[in-house]
XYZ file of N, CA, C and O in Angstrom:
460
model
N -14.901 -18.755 -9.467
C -14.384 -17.528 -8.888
C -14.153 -17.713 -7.401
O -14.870 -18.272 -6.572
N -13.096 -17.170 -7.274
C -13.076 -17.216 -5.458
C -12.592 -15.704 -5.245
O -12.066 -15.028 -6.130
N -12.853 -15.271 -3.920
C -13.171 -14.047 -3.238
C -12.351 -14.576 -2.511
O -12.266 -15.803 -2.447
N -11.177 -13.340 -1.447
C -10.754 -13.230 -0.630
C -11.096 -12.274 0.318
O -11.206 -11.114 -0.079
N -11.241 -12.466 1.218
C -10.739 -10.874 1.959
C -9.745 -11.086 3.317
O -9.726 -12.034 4.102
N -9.180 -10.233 3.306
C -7.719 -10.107 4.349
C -8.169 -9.106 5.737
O -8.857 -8.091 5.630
N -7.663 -9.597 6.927
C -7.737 -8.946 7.996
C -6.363 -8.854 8.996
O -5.438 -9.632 8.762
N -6.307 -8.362 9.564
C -5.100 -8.222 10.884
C -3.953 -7.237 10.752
O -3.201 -6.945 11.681
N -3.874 -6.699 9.392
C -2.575 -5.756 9.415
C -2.502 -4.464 10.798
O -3.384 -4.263 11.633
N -1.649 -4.003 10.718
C -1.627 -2.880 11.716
C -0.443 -2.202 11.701
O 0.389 -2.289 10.798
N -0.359 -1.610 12.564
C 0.776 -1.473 13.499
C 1.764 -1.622 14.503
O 1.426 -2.759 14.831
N 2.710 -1.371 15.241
C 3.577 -2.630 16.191
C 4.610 -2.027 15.839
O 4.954 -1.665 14.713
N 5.335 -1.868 17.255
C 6.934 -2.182 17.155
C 7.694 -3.072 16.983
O 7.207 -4.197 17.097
N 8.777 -3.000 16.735
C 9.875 -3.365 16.410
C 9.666 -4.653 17.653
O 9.372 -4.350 18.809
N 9.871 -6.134 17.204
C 9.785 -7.217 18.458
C 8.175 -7.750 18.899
O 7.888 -8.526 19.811
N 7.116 -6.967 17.802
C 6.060 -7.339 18.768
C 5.154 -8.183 17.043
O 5.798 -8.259 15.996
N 3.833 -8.640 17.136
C 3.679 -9.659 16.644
C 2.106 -9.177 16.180
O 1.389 -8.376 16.779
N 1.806 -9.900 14.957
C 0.279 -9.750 14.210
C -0.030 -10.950 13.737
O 0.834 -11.826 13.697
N -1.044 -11.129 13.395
C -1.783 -12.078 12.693
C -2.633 -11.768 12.019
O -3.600 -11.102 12.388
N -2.417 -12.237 10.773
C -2.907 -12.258 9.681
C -3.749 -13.329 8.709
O -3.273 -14.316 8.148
N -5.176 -12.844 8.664
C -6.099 -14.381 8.168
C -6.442 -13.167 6.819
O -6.599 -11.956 6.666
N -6.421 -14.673 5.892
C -7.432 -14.514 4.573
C -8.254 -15.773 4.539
O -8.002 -16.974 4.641
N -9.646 -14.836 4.304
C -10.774 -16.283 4.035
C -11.559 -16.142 2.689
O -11.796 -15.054 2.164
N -11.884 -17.185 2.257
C -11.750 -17.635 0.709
C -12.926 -17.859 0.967
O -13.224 -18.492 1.980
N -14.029 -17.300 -0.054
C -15.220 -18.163 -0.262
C -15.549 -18.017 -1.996
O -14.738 -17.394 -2.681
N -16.626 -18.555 -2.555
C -16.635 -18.621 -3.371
C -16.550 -20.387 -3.791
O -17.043 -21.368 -3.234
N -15.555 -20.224 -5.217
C -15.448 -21.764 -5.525
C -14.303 -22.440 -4.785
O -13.342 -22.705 -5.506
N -14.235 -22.657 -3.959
C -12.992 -23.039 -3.317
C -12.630 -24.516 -2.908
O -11.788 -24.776 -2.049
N -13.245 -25.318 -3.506
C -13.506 -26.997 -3.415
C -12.372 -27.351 -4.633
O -12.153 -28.548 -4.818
N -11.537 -26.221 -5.592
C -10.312 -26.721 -6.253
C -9.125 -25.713 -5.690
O -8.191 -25.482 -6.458
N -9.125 -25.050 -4.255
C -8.211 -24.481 -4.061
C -7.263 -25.529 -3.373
O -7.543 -26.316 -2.469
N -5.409 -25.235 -4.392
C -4.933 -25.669 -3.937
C -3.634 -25.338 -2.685
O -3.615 -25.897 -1.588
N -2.526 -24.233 -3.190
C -1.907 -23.853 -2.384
C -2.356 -22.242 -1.959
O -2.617 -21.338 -2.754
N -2.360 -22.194 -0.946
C -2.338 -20.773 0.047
C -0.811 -20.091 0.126
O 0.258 -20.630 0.411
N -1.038 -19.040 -0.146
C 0.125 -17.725 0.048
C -0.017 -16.895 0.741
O -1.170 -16.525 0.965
N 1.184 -16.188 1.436
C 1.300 -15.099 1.577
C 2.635 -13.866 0.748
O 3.849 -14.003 0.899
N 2.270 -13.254 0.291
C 2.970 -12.210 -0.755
C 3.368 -11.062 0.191
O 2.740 -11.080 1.250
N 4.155 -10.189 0.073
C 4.486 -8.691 0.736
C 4.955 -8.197 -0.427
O 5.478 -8.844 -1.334
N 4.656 -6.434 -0.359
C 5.640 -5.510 -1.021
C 5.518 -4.262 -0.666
O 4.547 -3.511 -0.575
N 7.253 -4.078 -0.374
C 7.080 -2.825 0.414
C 7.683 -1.676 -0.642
O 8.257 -2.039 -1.669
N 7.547 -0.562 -0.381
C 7.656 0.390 -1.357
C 8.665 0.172 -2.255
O 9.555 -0.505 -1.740
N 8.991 0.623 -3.951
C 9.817 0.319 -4.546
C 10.916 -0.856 -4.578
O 12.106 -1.008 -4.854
N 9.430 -1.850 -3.978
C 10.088 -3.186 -4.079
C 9.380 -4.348 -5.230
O 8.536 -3.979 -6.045
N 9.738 -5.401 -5.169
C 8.996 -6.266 -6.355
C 7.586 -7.086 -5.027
O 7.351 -6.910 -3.832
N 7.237 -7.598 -5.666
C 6.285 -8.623 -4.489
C 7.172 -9.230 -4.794
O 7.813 -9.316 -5.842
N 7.294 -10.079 -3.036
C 8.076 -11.833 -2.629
C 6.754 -12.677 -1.939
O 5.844 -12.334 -1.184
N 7.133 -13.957 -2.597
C 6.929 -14.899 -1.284
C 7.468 -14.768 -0.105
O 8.667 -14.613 0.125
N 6.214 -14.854 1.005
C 6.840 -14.751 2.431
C 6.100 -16.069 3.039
O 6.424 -16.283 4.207
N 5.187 -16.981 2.494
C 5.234 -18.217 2.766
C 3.873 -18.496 2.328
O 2.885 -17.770 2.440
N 3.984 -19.835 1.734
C 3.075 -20.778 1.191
C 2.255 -22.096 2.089
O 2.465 -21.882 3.284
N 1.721 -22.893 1.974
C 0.875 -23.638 2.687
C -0.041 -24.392 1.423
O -0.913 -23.743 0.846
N 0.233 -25.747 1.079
C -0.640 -26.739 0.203
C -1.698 -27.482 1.269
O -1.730 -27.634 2.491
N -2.708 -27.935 -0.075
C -3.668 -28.421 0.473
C -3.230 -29.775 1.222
O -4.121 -30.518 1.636
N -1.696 -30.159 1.431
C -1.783 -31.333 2.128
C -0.681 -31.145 3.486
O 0.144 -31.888 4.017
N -1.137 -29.775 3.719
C -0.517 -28.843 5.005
C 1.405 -28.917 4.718
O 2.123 -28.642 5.679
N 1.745 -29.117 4.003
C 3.297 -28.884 3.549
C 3.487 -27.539 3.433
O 2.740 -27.087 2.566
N 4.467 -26.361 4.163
C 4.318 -25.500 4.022
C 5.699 -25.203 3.496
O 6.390 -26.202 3.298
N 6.364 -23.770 3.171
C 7.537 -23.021 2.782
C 7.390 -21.686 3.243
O 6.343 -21.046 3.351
N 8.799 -21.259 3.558
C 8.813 -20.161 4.203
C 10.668 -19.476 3.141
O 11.553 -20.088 2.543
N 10.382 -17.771 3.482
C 11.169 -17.299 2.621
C 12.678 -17.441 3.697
O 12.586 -17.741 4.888
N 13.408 -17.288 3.315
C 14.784 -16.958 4.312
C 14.608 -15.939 5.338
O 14.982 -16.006 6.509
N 13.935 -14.894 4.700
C 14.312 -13.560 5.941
C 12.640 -13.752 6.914
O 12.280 -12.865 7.688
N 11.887 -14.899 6.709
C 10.847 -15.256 7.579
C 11.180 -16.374 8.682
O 10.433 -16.564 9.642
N 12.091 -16.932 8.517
C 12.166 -18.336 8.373
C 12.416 -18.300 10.596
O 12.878 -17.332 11.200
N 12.162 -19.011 10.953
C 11.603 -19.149 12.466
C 11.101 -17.796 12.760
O 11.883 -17.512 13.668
N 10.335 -16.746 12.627
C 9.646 -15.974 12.800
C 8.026 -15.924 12.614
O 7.202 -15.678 13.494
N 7.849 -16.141 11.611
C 6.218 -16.226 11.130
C 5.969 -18.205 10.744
O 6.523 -19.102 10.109
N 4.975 -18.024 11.481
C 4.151 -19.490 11.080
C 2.606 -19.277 9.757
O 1.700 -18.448 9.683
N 2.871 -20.139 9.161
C 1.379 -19.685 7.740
C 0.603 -20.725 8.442
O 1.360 -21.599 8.866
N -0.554 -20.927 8.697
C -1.380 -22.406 8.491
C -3.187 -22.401 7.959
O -3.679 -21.365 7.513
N -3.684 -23.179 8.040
C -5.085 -23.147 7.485
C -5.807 -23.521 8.469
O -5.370 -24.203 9.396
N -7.392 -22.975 8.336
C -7.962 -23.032 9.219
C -9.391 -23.285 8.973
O -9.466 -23.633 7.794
N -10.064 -23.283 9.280
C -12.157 -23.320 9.102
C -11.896 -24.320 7.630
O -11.991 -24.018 6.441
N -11.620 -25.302 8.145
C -11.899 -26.611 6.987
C -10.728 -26.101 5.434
O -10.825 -26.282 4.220
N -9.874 -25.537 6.178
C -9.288 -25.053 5.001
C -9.297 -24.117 3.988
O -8.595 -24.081 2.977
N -10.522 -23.047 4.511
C -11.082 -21.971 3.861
C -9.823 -20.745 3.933
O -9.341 -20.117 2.991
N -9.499 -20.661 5.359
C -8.931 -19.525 5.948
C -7.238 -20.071 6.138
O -6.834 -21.140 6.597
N -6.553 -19.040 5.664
C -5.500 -19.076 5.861
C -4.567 -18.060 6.499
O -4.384 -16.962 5.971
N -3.844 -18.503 7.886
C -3.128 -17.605 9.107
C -2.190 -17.080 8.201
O -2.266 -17.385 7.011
N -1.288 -16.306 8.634
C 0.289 -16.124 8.958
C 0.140 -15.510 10.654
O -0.619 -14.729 11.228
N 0.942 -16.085 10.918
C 1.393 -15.654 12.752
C 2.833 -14.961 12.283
O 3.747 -15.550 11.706
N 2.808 -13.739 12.628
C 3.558 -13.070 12.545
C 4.828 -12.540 14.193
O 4.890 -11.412 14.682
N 5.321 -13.303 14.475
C 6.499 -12.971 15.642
C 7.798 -11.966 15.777
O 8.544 -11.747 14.822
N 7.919 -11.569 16.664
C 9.698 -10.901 16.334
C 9.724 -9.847 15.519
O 10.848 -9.448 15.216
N 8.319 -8.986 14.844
C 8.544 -8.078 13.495
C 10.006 -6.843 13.963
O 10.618 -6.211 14.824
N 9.857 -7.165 12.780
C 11.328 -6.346 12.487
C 10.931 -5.149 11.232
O 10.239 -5.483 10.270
N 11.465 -3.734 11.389
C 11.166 -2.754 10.647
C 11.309 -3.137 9.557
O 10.608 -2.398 8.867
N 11.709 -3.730 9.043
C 12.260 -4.696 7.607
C 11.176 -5.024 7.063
O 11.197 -4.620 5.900
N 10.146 -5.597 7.322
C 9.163 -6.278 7.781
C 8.246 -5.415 7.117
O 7.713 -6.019 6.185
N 7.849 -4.228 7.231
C 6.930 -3.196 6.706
C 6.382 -3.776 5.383
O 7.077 -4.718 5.005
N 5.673 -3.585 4.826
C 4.738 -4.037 3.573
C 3.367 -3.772 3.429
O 2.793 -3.201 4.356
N 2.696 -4.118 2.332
C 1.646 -4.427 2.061
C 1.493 -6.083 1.835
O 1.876 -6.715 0.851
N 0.910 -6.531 2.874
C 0.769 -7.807 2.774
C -0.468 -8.597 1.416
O -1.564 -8.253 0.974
N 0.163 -9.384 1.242
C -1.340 -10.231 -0.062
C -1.481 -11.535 0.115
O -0.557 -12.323 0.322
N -2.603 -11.787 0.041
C -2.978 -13.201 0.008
C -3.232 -13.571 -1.617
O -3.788 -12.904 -2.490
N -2.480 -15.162 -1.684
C -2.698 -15.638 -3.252
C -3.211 -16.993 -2.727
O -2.778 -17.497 -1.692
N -4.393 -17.688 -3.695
C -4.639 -18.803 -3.481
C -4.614 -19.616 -5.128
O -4.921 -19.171 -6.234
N -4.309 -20.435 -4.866
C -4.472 -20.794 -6.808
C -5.292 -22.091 -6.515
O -5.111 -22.954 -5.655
N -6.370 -21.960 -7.605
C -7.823 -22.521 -7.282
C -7.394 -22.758 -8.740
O -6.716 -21.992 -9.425
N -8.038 -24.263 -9.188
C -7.460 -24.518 -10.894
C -7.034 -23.809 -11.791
O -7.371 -23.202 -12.807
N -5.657 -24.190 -10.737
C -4.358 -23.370 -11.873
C -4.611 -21.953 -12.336
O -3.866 -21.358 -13.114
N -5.884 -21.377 -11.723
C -5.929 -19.823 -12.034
C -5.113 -19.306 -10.148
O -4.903 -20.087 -9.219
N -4.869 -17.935 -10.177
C -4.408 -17.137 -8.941
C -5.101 -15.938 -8.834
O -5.146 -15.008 -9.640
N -5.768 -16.089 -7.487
C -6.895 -15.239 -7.199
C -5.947 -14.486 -5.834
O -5.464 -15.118 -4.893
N -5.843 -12.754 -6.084
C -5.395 -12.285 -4.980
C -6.250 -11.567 -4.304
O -7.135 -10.967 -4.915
N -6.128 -11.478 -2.660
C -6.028 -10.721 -1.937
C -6.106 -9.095 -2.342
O -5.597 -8.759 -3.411
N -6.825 -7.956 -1.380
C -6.713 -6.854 -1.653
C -5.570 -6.118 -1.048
O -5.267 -5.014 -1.500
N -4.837 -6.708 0.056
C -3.735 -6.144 0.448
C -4.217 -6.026 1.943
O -5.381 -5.798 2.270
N -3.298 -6.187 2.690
C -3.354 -5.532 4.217
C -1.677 -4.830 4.718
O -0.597 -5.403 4.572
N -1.900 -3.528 5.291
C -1.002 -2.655 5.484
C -0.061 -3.354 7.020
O -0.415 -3.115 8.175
N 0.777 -3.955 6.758
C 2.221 -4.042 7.993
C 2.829 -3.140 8.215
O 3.540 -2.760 7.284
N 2.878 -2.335 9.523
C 3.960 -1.185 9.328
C 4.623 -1.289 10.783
O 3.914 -1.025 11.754
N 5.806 -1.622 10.942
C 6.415 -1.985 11.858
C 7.679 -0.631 12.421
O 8.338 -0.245 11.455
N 7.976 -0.084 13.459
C 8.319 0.637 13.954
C 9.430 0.642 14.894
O 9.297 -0.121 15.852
N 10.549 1.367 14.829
C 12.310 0.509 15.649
C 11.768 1.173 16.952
O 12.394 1.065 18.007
């Protein structure tokens, strides 16, 4: 079993910037790739960027030179640096980690970005 919990959502205008950590404890000695998920109202969840255990990361199109993902505390904790937010941007953020081939999420953290 692995446990997440998520911190940093907020608030912010339009141009200004958050950061966002999830830290994993539990069994986490088979976690392999780190996520970050969004969904904003009457939307589907997307990938908004990934991060493997051999620091190779992916990022979605409408992220792409804006937010940085990376790992941190031996690989437990995983960033998104969030830059430039754009009202677009608004969501409920999630963290996914897939720990043998199972996917353990995140409880959500609230983005709400403002023009």
């Amino acid at each position: 079993q692995v446990q997440l919990v998520e911190s940093g959502g907020g608030s912010v205008q339009a141009g200004g910037s958050l950061r966002l950590s999830c830290a994993a404890s539990g069994t986490i000695f088979g976690i392999n790739a780190m996520n970050w998920y969004r969904q904003a109202p009457g939307n589907q969840r997307e990938l908004v960027a990934l991060i493997t255990s051999g620091g190779s990361t992916k990022y979605a199109d409408f992220v792409k030179g804006r937010f940085t993902i990376s790992r941190e505390n031996a690989k437990t904790t995983v960033v998104l640096q969030m830059n430039s937010l754009e009202p677009e941007d608004t969501a409920v953020y999630y963290c996914k980690v897939v720990c043998w081939g199972f996917d353990y999420w995140g409880q959500g953290t609230q983005v709400t970005v403002s023009s």
